[in-house]
mmCIF file of C-alpha atoms in Angstrom:
data_model
loop_
_atom_site.group_PDB
_atom_site.id
_atom_site.type_symbol
_atom_site.label_atom_id
_atom_site.label_comp_id
_atom_site.label_asym_id
_atom_site.label_seq_id
_atom_site.Cartn_x
_atom_site.Cartn_y
_atom_site.Cartn_z
ATOM 1 C CA MET A 3 0.019 0.042 -0.002
ATOM 2 C CA SER A 4 1.724 3.600 -1.288
ATOM 3 C CA ASN A 5 1.583 6.335 0.943
ATOM 4 C CA ILE A 6 1.202 9.797 1.114
ATOM 5 C CA ARG A 7 5.456 10.484 1.190
ATOM 6 C CA GLU A 8 5.555 8.340 -1.818
ATOM 7 C CA VAL A 9 3.429 10.648 -4.218
ATOM 8 C CA ALA A 10 5.574 13.497 -3.058
ATOM 9 C CA ARG A 11 8.805 11.838 -3.787
ATOM 10 C CA LEU A 12 7.666 10.519 -7.656
ATOM 11 C CA SER A 13 5.634 14.085 -8.166
ATOM 12 C CA GLY A 14 9.199 16.056 -6.622
ATOM 13 C CA VAL A 15 7.384 18.095 -3.981
ATOM 14 C CA SER A 16 6.222 18.039 -0.608
ATOM 15 C CA VAL A 17 3.853 16.038 1.964
ATOM 16 C CA ALA A 18 2.567 18.982 2.545
ATOM 17 C CA THR A 19 1.031 20.362 -1.189
ATOM 18 C CA VAL A 20 0.326 17.094 -2.089
ATOM 19 C CA SER A 21 -1.935 17.083 0.732
ATOM 20 C CA ARG A 22 -2.791 20.447 -0.222
ATOM 21 C CA THR A 23 -3.506 19.718 -3.883
ATOM 22 C CA LEU A 24 -5.566 16.229 -2.160
ATOM 23 C CA LYS A 25 -8.043 18.438 0.182
ATOM 24 C CA ASP A 26 -8.308 22.044 -2.297
ATOM 25 C CA PRO A 27 -6.342 21.519 -5.623
ATOM 26 C CA ARG A 28 -7.567 25.506 -5.949
ATOM 27 C CA LEU A 29 -4.391 26.122 -3.989
ATOM 28 C CA VAL A 30 -2.367 25.054 -6.462
ATOM 29 C CA SER A 31 -0.864 25.456 -9.412
ATOM 30 C CA PRO A 32 -2.403 23.433 -12.685
ATOM 31 C CA GLN A 33 1.375 22.385 -13.143
ATOM 32 C CA THR A 34 2.099 21.086 -9.662
ATOM 33 C CA ARG A 35 -2.245 19.651 -9.826
ATOM 34 C CA GLU A 36 -0.754 17.722 -12.819
ATOM 35 C CA ARG A 37 2.151 16.211 -11.434
ATOM 36 C CA VAL A 38 0.435 15.434 -8.020
ATOM 37 C CA LEU A 39 -2.451 12.911 -9.704
ATOM 38 C CA LYS A 40 -1.143 11.754 -12.168
ATOM 39 C CA ALA A 41 2.087 10.486 -9.202
ATOM 40 C CA VAL A 42 -1.184 9.494 -7.224
ATOM 41 C CA GLU A 43 -2.217 7.448 -10.233
ATOM 42 C CA GLU A 44 0.652 5.593 -10.662
ATOM 43 C CA THR A 45 1.142 4.423 -7.108
ATOM 44 C CA GLY A 46 -2.912 3.977 -6.430
ATOM 45 C CA TYR A 47 -2.471 5.876 -3.035
ATOM 46 C CA ARG A 48 -5.524 6.527 -1.634
ATOM 47 C CA PRO A 49 -6.868 8.858 0.198
ATOM 48 C CA ASN A 50 -8.383 8.594 4.087
ATOM 49 C CA LEU A 51 -11.746 10.413 2.498
ATOM 50 C CA LEU A 52 -12.801 10.802 5.322
ATOM 51 C CA ALA A 53 -10.646 12.206 7.636
ATOM 52 C CA ARG A 54 -10.090 14.882 5.250
ATOM 53 C CA ASN A 55 -13.350 15.712 5.339
ATOM 54 C CA PHE A 56 -14.023 15.575 8.607
ATOM 55 C CA SER A 57 -11.846 17.729 9.403
ATOM 56 C CA SER A 58 -12.865 20.131 6.793
ATOM 57 C CA GLY A 59 -16.158 19.586 8.083
ATOM 58 C CA LYS A 60 -16.921 19.669 3.453
ATOM 59 C CA SER A 61 -18.314 16.375 1.982
ATOM 60 C CA TYR A 62 -16.646 17.507 -1.072
ATOM 61 C CA ALA A 63 -19.841 15.809 -3.204
ATOM 62 C CA VAL A 64 -22.390 17.991 -4.318
ATOM 63 C CA VAL A 65 -25.924 17.214 -5.794
ATOM 64 C CA VAL A 66 -27.143 18.086 -9.020
ATOM 65 C CA LEU A 67 -31.199 17.738 -9.681
ATOM 66 C CA VAL A 68 -31.459 16.661 -13.019
ATOM 67 C CA PRO A 69 -35.224 16.287 -14.308
ATOM 68 C CA ASN A 70 -34.516 13.345 -16.503
ATOM 69 C CA VAL A 71 -30.980 12.129 -17.094
ATOM 70 C CA ALA A 72 -32.463 9.812 -19.750
ATOM 71 C CA ASN A 73 -32.393 13.471 -22.144
ATOM 72 C CA PRO A 74 -28.889 13.386 -24.509
ATOM 73 C CA PHE A 75 -28.912 17.434 -23.684
ATOM 74 C CA PHE A 76 -29.015 17.222 -20.279
ATOM 75 C CA SER A 77 -26.354 13.594 -20.498
ATOM 76 C CA LYS A 78 -23.931 16.041 -22.082
ATOM 77 C CA VAL A 79 -24.482 19.372 -19.465
ATOM 78 C CA ILE A 80 -23.420 16.658 -16.871
ATOM 79 C CA ARG A 81 -20.383 15.972 -18.377
ATOM 80 C CA GLY A 82 -19.649 19.401 -18.018
ATOM 81 C CA ILE A 83 -19.708 19.693 -14.795
ATOM 82 C CA GLU A 84 -18.751 16.350 -14.074
ATOM 83 C CA GLN A 85 -15.332 17.585 -15.549
ATOM 84 C CA ALA A 86 -15.127 20.946 -13.469
ATOM 85 C CA ALA A 87 -16.686 19.041 -10.341
ATOM 86 C CA GLN A 88 -13.048 16.232 -10.512
ATOM 87 C CA ASP A 89 -11.020 19.159 -11.549
ATOM 88 C CA GLN A 90 -11.240 20.755 -7.825
ATOM 89 C CA GLY A 91 -11.133 17.533 -6.397
ATOM 90 C CA TYR A 92 -15.104 16.787 -5.673
ATOM 91 C CA SER A 93 -17.518 13.714 -6.798
ATOM 92 C CA VAL A 94 -20.435 14.649 -8.476
ATOM 93 C CA LEU A 95 -24.309 13.196 -6.888
ATOM 94 C CA LEU A 96 -26.620 12.487 -9.884
ATOM 95 C CA GLY A 97 -30.185 12.390 -8.219
ATOM 96 C CA ASP A 98 -32.594 12.133 -11.255
ATOM 97 C CA THR A 99 -36.164 13.458 -10.001
ATOM 98 C CA GLN A 100 -38.294 12.543 -13.166
ATOM 99 C CA GLY A 101 -39.694 15.736 -12.609
ATOM 100 C CA LYS A 102 -41.288 15.382 -9.161
ATOM 101 C CA PRO A 103 -41.405 17.491 -6.544
ATOM 102 C CA GLU A 104 -41.143 14.829 -3.762
ATOM 103 C CA ARG A 105 -38.043 13.455 -5.937
ATOM 104 C CA GLU A 106 -36.427 17.054 -6.023
ATOM 105 C CA HIS A 107 -37.378 17.568 -1.780
ATOM 106 C CA PHE A 108 -35.332 14.554 -0.912
ATOM 107 C CA TYR A 109 -32.433 15.339 -3.382
ATOM 108 C CA ALA A 110 -31.967 18.130 -2.390
ATOM 109 C CA GLY A 111 -32.176 17.150 1.089
ATOM 110 C CA MET A 112 -28.734 16.299 1.005
ATOM 111 C CA ALA A 113 -27.432 19.470 1.610
ATOM 112 C CA LEU A 114 -29.334 19.925 4.782
ATOM 113 C CA THR A 115 -27.251 16.494 5.838
ATOM 114 C CA SER A 116 -23.869 16.873 5.152
ATOM 115 C CA GLN A 117 -23.722 14.715 2.546
ATOM 116 C CA ALA A 118 -23.604 17.310 0.004
ATOM 117 C CA ASP A 119 -22.024 20.889 -0.106
ATOM 118 C CA GLY A 120 -24.226 22.385 -2.811
ATOM 119 C CA LEU A 121 -26.391 21.676 -5.210
ATOM 120 C CA ILE A 122 -26.863 22.261 -9.482
ATOM 121 C CA GLN A 123 -30.552 22.715 -10.197
ATOM 122 C CA LEU A 124 -31.176 22.424 -13.723
ATOM 123 C CA ASP A 125 -35.546 22.670 -13.578
ATOM 124 C CA CYS A 126 -37.436 25.615 -12.994
ATOM 125 C CA ARG A 127 -38.831 24.641 -9.145
ATOM 126 C CA TYR A 128 -36.891 25.162 -6.462
ATOM 127 C CA PRO A 129 -36.390 22.219 -5.029
ATOM 128 C CA PHE A 130 -36.499 21.647 -1.639
ATOM 129 C CA ALA A 131 -39.714 20.949 0.924
ATOM 130 C CA GLU A 132 -41.239 23.756 2.815
ATOM 131 C CA LYS A 133 -40.286 22.827 5.621
ATOM 132 C CA ASP A 134 -36.447 22.702 5.188
ATOM 133 C CA MET A 135 -37.231 27.145 3.664
ATOM 134 C CA ALA A 136 -35.821 28.163 6.615
ATOM 135 C CA LEU A 137 -31.981 26.171 6.368
ATOM 136 C CA ALA A 138 -32.338 25.381 3.255
ATOM 137 C CA ALA A 139 -31.021 29.806 2.402
ATOM 138 C CA SER A 140 -27.466 28.260 3.554
ATOM 139 C CA VAL A 141 -27.084 26.172 1.409
ATOM 140 C CA PRO A 142 -24.927 26.619 -2.280
ATOM 141 C CA MET A 143 -27.197 26.778 -5.293
ATOM 142 C CA VAL A 144 -26.581 26.893 -8.706
ATOM 143 C CA ASN A 145 -29.822 27.323 -11.379
ATOM 144 C CA ALA A 146 -28.775 25.748 -14.904
ATOM 145 C CA CYS A 147 -30.656 25.762 -18.194
ATOM 146 C CA GLU A 148 -33.633 26.317 -16.365
ATOM 147 C CA ARG A 149 -34.814 29.090 -14.170
ATOM 148 C CA ILE A 150 -36.252 29.010 -10.907
ATOM 149 C CA ALA A 151 -39.798 30.696 -11.421
ATOM 150 C CA ASP A 152 -39.886 33.765 -9.958
ATOM 151 C CA ASP A 153 -36.852 33.285 -7.170
ATOM 152 C CA ALA A 154 -34.178 35.604 -8.104
ATOM 153 C CA SER A 155 -31.426 35.108 -5.209
ATOM 154 C CA TYR A 156 -29.712 32.407 -6.929
ATOM 155 C CA PRO A 157 -26.829 32.315 -9.343
ATOM 156 C CA VAL A 158 -28.495 31.597 -12.608
ATOM 157 C CA VAL A 159 -26.395 29.539 -15.973
ATOM 158 C CA GLU A 160 -28.544 30.211 -18.956
ATOM 159 C CA LEU A 161 -28.965 30.531 -23.068
ATOM 160 C CA ASP A 162 -29.636 33.581 -24.448
ATOM 161 C CA ASN A 163 -33.398 31.650 -25.204
ATOM 162 C CA ARG A 164 -35.127 34.936 -26.615
ATOM 163 C CA GLY A 165 -32.995 35.292 -28.892
ATOM 164 C CA ALA A 166 -32.359 31.895 -29.976
ATOM 165 C CA ALA A 167 -35.572 31.347 -30.659
ATOM 166 C CA SER A 168 -35.282 34.684 -32.576
ATOM 167 C CA ALA A 169 -33.854 33.748 -34.976
ATOM 168 C CA VAL A 170 -35.584 30.294 -35.912
ATOM 169 C CA ALA A 171 -38.108 33.107 -36.314
ATOM 170 C CA ARG A 172 -35.737 34.363 -38.892
ATOM 171 C CA HIS A 173 -34.587 32.393 -40.681
ATOM 172 C CA LEU A 174 -38.090 30.630 -41.234
ATOM 173 C CA VAL A 175 -39.620 34.482 -42.515
ATOM 174 C CA ALA A 176 -36.827 34.176 -44.443
ATOM 175 C CA LEU A 177 -37.644 30.645 -46.119
ATOM 176 C CA GLY A 178 -40.606 32.591 -46.995
ATOM 177 C CA HIS A 179 -42.917 31.303 -44.266
ATOM 178 C CA ARG A 180 -45.934 33.043 -43.135
ATOM 179 C CA ARG A 181 -47.917 31.033 -41.013
ATOM 180 C CA MET A 182 -45.563 28.569 -38.544
ATOM 181 C CA GLY A 183 -46.432 26.238 -36.210
ATOM 182 C CA VAL A 184 -45.200 26.223 -32.390
ATOM 183 C CA ILE A 185 -44.580 23.136 -30.325
ATOM 184 C CA THR A 186 -43.866 24.134 -26.305
ATOM 185 C CA GLY A 187 -41.966 22.636 -23.548
ATOM 186 C CA PRO A 188 -43.663 22.748 -20.743
ATOM 187 C CA ALA A 189 -46.063 26.109 -19.336
ATOM 188 C CA THR A 190 -44.503 26.866 -15.856
ATOM 189 C CA SER A 191 -41.051 26.999 -17.578
ATOM 190 C CA PRO A 192 -39.403 30.471 -17.361
ATOM 191 C CA ILE A 193 -37.115 29.471 -20.446
ATOM 192 C CA VAL A 194 -40.068 28.207 -22.853
ATOM 193 C CA ARG A 195 -41.535 31.996 -21.918
ATOM 194 C CA ASP A 196 -38.350 33.775 -23.115
ATOM 195 C CA ARG A 197 -38.516 31.496 -26.317
ATOM 196 C CA LEU A 198 -41.966 32.138 -27.413
ATOM 197 C CA ALA A 199 -41.752 35.803 -26.318
ATOM 198 C CA GLY A 200 -38.558 36.100 -29.345
ATOM 199 C CA PHE A 201 -40.487 34.167 -32.003
ATOM 200 C CA CYS A 202 -43.127 36.361 -31.627
ATOM 201 C CA GLU A 203 -41.243 39.821 -31.526
ATOM 202 C CA VAL A 204 -39.674 38.837 -35.018
ATOM 203 C CA LEU A 205 -43.490 37.854 -36.422
ATOM 204 C CA ARG A 206 -45.124 40.891 -35.393
ATOM 205 C CA ALA A 207 -41.237 42.419 -36.525
ATOM 206 C CA SER A 208 -42.704 40.922 -39.817
ATOM 207 C CA ASN A 209 -46.172 41.999 -40.147
ATOM 208 C CA LEU A 210 -47.128 38.520 -38.537
ATOM 209 C CA GLU A 211 -49.085 36.853 -35.786
ATOM 210 C CA LEU A 212 -48.878 33.740 -34.102
ATOM 211 C CA ASP A 213 -52.354 31.683 -34.662
ATOM 212 C CA GLU A 214 -52.676 30.780 -31.206
ATOM 213 C CA SER A 215 -54.596 26.909 -32.694
ATOM 214 C CA LEU A 216 -50.612 26.468 -33.872
ATOM 215 C CA LEU A 217 -49.154 26.774 -30.780
ATOM 216 C CA VAL A 218 -49.152 23.640 -29.053
ATOM 217 C CA ASN A 219 -47.561 22.386 -25.209
ATOM 218 C CA GLY A 220 -44.842 19.714 -25.018
ATOM 219 C CA GLU A 221 -42.915 17.627 -22.691
ATOM 220 C CA PHE A 222 -39.620 17.932 -23.628
ATOM 221 C CA THR A 223 -40.250 14.146 -25.191
ATOM 222 C CA MET A 224 -40.392 12.728 -28.793
ATOM 223 C CA SER A 225 -44.104 11.340 -28.022
ATOM 224 C CA SER A 226 -45.032 14.488 -27.123
ATOM 225 C CA GLY A 227 -43.662 16.109 -29.906
ATOM 226 C CA ALA A 228 -45.468 13.928 -32.197
ATOM 227 C CA ARG A 229 -48.753 14.092 -30.662
ATOM 228 C CA GLY A 230 -48.067 18.235 -31.348
ATOM 229 C CA ALA A 231 -47.101 17.726 -34.275
ATOM 230 C CA GLU A 232 -50.637 15.534 -34.838
ATOM 231 C CA THR A 233 -52.743 18.263 -33.914
ATOM 232 C CA LEU A 234 -50.915 20.983 -35.379
ATOM 233 C CA LEU A 235 -51.777 18.855 -39.033
ATOM 234 C CA SER A 236 -54.728 18.103 -37.915
ATOM 235 C CA ALA A 237 -56.384 21.966 -38.271
ATOM 236 C CA ASN A 238 -57.941 23.896 -40.794
ATOM 237 C CA ARG A 239 -55.409 25.691 -42.301
ATOM 238 C CA PRO A 240 -51.942 23.624 -40.965
ATOM 239 C CA PRO A 241 -48.858 25.526 -40.530
ATOM 240 C CA SER A 242 -45.813 25.182 -43.720
ATOM 241 C CA ALA A 243 -42.565 25.173 -40.846
ATOM 242 C CA ILE A 244 -42.603 24.089 -37.234
ATOM 243 C CA PHE A 245 -40.572 24.788 -34.377
ATOM 244 C CA CYS A 246 -40.437 22.365 -31.939
ATOM 245 C CA MET A 247 -38.720 23.780 -28.491
ATOM 246 C CA ASN A 248 -36.593 20.859 -28.340
ATOM 247 C CA ASP A 249 -35.195 18.411 -30.601
ATOM 248 C CA GLU A 250 -36.645 15.577 -28.953
ATOM 249 C CA MET A 251 -40.204 16.832 -29.557
ATOM 250 C CA ALA A 252 -38.406 17.897 -33.530
ATOM 251 C CA ILE A 253 -37.498 14.352 -34.183
ATOM 252 C CA GLY A 254 -41.228 13.379 -32.376
ATOM 253 C CA ALA A 255 -42.050 16.385 -35.032
ATOM 254 C CA ILE A 256 -40.893 14.958 -38.517
ATOM 255 C CA HIS A 257 -41.637 10.976 -37.496
ATOM 256 C CA GLN A 258 -45.694 11.948 -37.581
ATOM 257 C CA ILE A 259 -45.627 14.702 -40.399
ATOM 258 C CA LYS A 260 -43.651 10.898 -42.418
ATOM 259 C CA LYS A 261 -45.920 9.072 -40.875
ATOM 260 C CA LYS A 262 -48.645 11.157 -42.914
ATOM 261 C CA GLY A 263 -47.015 10.833 -46.027
ATOM 262 C CA LEU A 264 -45.760 13.770 -46.529
ATOM 263 C CA SER A 265 -42.443 15.246 -46.134
ATOM 264 C CA VAL A 266 -40.190 17.539 -44.631
ATOM 265 C CA PRO A 267 -39.008 20.033 -45.530
ATOM 266 C CA GLY A 268 -41.339 19.336 -48.823
ATOM 267 C CA ASP A 269 -44.535 19.995 -47.327
ATOM 268 C CA ILE A 270 -43.301 21.113 -44.081
ATOM 269 C CA SER A 271 -40.038 22.377 -42.746
ATOM 270 C CA VAL A 272 -39.104 21.690 -38.983
ATOM 271 C CA VAL A 273 -36.619 23.110 -36.448
ATOM 272 C CA GLY A 274 -35.529 21.928 -33.438
ATOM 273 C CA PHE A 275 -33.111 23.114 -30.010
ATOM 274 C CA ASP A 276 -30.439 21.729 -28.099
ATOM 275 C CA ASN A 277 -28.211 20.798 -31.399
ATOM 276 C CA ILE A 278 -28.506 17.092 -29.924
ATOM 277 C CA GLU A 279 -25.721 13.954 -31.342
ATOM 278 C CA PHE A 280 -28.832 12.532 -33.039
ATOM 279 C CA ALA A 281 -29.850 16.301 -34.833
ATOM 280 C CA SER A 282 -27.562 15.560 -38.013
ATOM 281 C CA PHE A 283 -28.404 12.129 -37.494
ATOM 282 C CA MET A 284 -31.666 11.833 -38.739
ATOM 283 C CA ASP A 285 -33.768 11.819 -42.100
ATOM 284 C CA PRO A 286 -33.648 14.712 -43.128
ATOM 285 C CA PRO A 287 -30.633 16.297 -40.653
ATOM 286 C CA LEU A 288 -32.147 18.448 -37.885
ATOM 287 C CA THR A 289 -32.135 22.069 -38.544
ATOM 288 C CA THR A 290 -31.353 23.885 -35.047
ATOM 289 C CA ILE A 291 -29.913 25.876 -32.349
ATOM 290 C CA ASP A 292 -26.725 24.697 -30.492
ATOM 291 C CA GLN A 293 -26.676 25.775 -27.254
ATOM 292 C CA PRO A 294 -22.884 25.055 -25.761
ATOM 293 C CA ALA A 295 -24.115 22.174 -23.099
ATOM 294 C CA GLU A 296 -20.890 21.237 -21.153
ATOM 295 C CA GLU A 297 -20.017 24.976 -21.521
ATOM 296 C CA LEU A 298 -23.209 25.953 -18.867
ATOM 297 C CA GLY A 299 -22.276 21.982 -17.411
ATOM 298 C CA ARG A 300 -19.079 23.976 -16.414
ATOM 299 C CA ARG A 301 -19.927 27.302 -15.321
ATOM 300 C CA ALA A 302 -22.555 25.765 -13.173
ATOM 301 C CA MET A 303 -20.121 24.242 -10.807
ATOM 302 C CA GLU A 304 -17.269 26.487 -11.320
ATOM 303 C CA THR A 305 -20.036 29.873 -9.384
ATOM 304 C CA LEU A 306 -21.042 26.417 -7.639
ATOM 305 C CA LEU A 307 -18.051 26.016 -5.886
ATOM 306 C CA GLN A 308 -17.407 29.484 -5.841
ATOM 307 C CA MET A 309 -20.287 29.861 -3.678
ATOM 308 C CA ILE A 310 -18.790 27.128 -1.509
ATOM 309 C CA ALA A 311 -15.927 28.230 -1.046
ATOM 310 C CA GLY A 312 -17.246 31.330 0.929
ATOM 311 C CA ASN A 313 -17.781 34.651 -2.020
ATOM 312 C CA PRO A 314 -19.934 35.492 -4.132
ATOM 313 C CA PRO A 315 -20.661 34.877 -7.373
ATOM 314 C CA GLU A 316 -19.646 36.746 -10.501
ATOM 315 C CA GLN A 317 -22.223 37.135 -12.695
ATOM 316 C CA LYS A 318 -25.544 36.519 -10.950
ATOM 317 C CA ARG A 319 -27.213 36.227 -14.378
ATOM 318 C CA ALA A 320 -24.685 34.407 -17.478
ATOM 319 C CA LYS A 321 -26.514 34.070 -20.935
ATOM 320 C CA LEU A 322 -23.900 32.359 -22.983
ATOM 321 C CA ALA A 323 -24.296 32.562 -26.810
ATOM 322 C CA PHE A 324 -25.979 30.910 -29.263
ATOM 323 C CA ASP A 325 -25.080 29.452 -32.868
ATOM 324 C CA LEU A 326 -28.374 29.079 -34.892
ATOM 325 C CA VAL A 327 -26.809 25.749 -37.045
ATOM 326 C CA ILE A 328 -29.153 24.448 -40.425
ATOM 327 C CA ARG A 329 -29.675 21.378 -42.491
ATOM 328 C CA GLU A 330 -31.628 19.908 -43.790
ATOM 329 C CA SER A 331 -35.258 20.144 -42.325
ATOM 330 C CA SER A 332 -35.826 23.313 -43.277
ATOM 331 C CA GLY A 333 -36.512 24.675 -46.566
ATOM 332 C CA GLU A 334 -38.204 27.058 -48.975
ATOM 333 C CA CYS A 335 -42.065 28.016 -48.127
ATOM 334 C CA ARG A 336 -43.566 25.602 -51.159
ATOM 335 C CA ASP A 337 -47.718 26.926 -50.424
#
């Protein structure tokens, strides 16, 4: 069994530096951290984490609340969180909340019992139970991807959702589309409201209006996208283009459109949001908004670590840039 002195010898630093690196990697230079971690890997050294946690009063773990772990977009966000956490000696506990408040309360409660030093909420609800609100006020928490509705007290890392949806609308208007349908996410979501506002803003500037009969609520799932497309296709005057507020709903919509014997984009154009990996392999490849998912996760974790260290976040509300990725699912309006 190797010991800390062997790690110090191999990495060319003192025992105190090894201890400092393993306790809080932020206290040493990146070069020193790399040498120490390489020596730890080579020797198989395992520090006494229980002793470290007891002496520091920290768990060196964070909880991430994920509304749907099966969603490919969240997988990329989690990858960014994990990388930033590991760089600073933290582990990540994933809570698959399935969008259920009682599951959120359970996982968020881990930060109240010293099982985690803070949490990242990827949904739009306040995650703590009402009975725990007073105690939860001191827990470091960051909102990422979504925003907790009507609560600006926590830092947020998000996309410029309004600007991204505006870019989608401008793209479709430029292709000659005048009658467009929208499959949204849950109506309670602030980012859904942002996207809808940005989309409609461009329509109004183009002397167009969104027919409310062509506005369908979805659930960010393929099945809800298919149902939404079915509703839009059944309208007296179906749209020539559909904007889906995530790629999974766009995939479901394209499936349903083809099932009806129609073509994309020949009969109906479809645009998604997120740019998950499947998007470029669709038939046809999906036009979509590219979200920097890993960067969202990394920034959220870095913000949380600042708060855990007792420092205020550099930004209360960080908005990340987007790209409109134009592929073959959107084309000129032929009506």
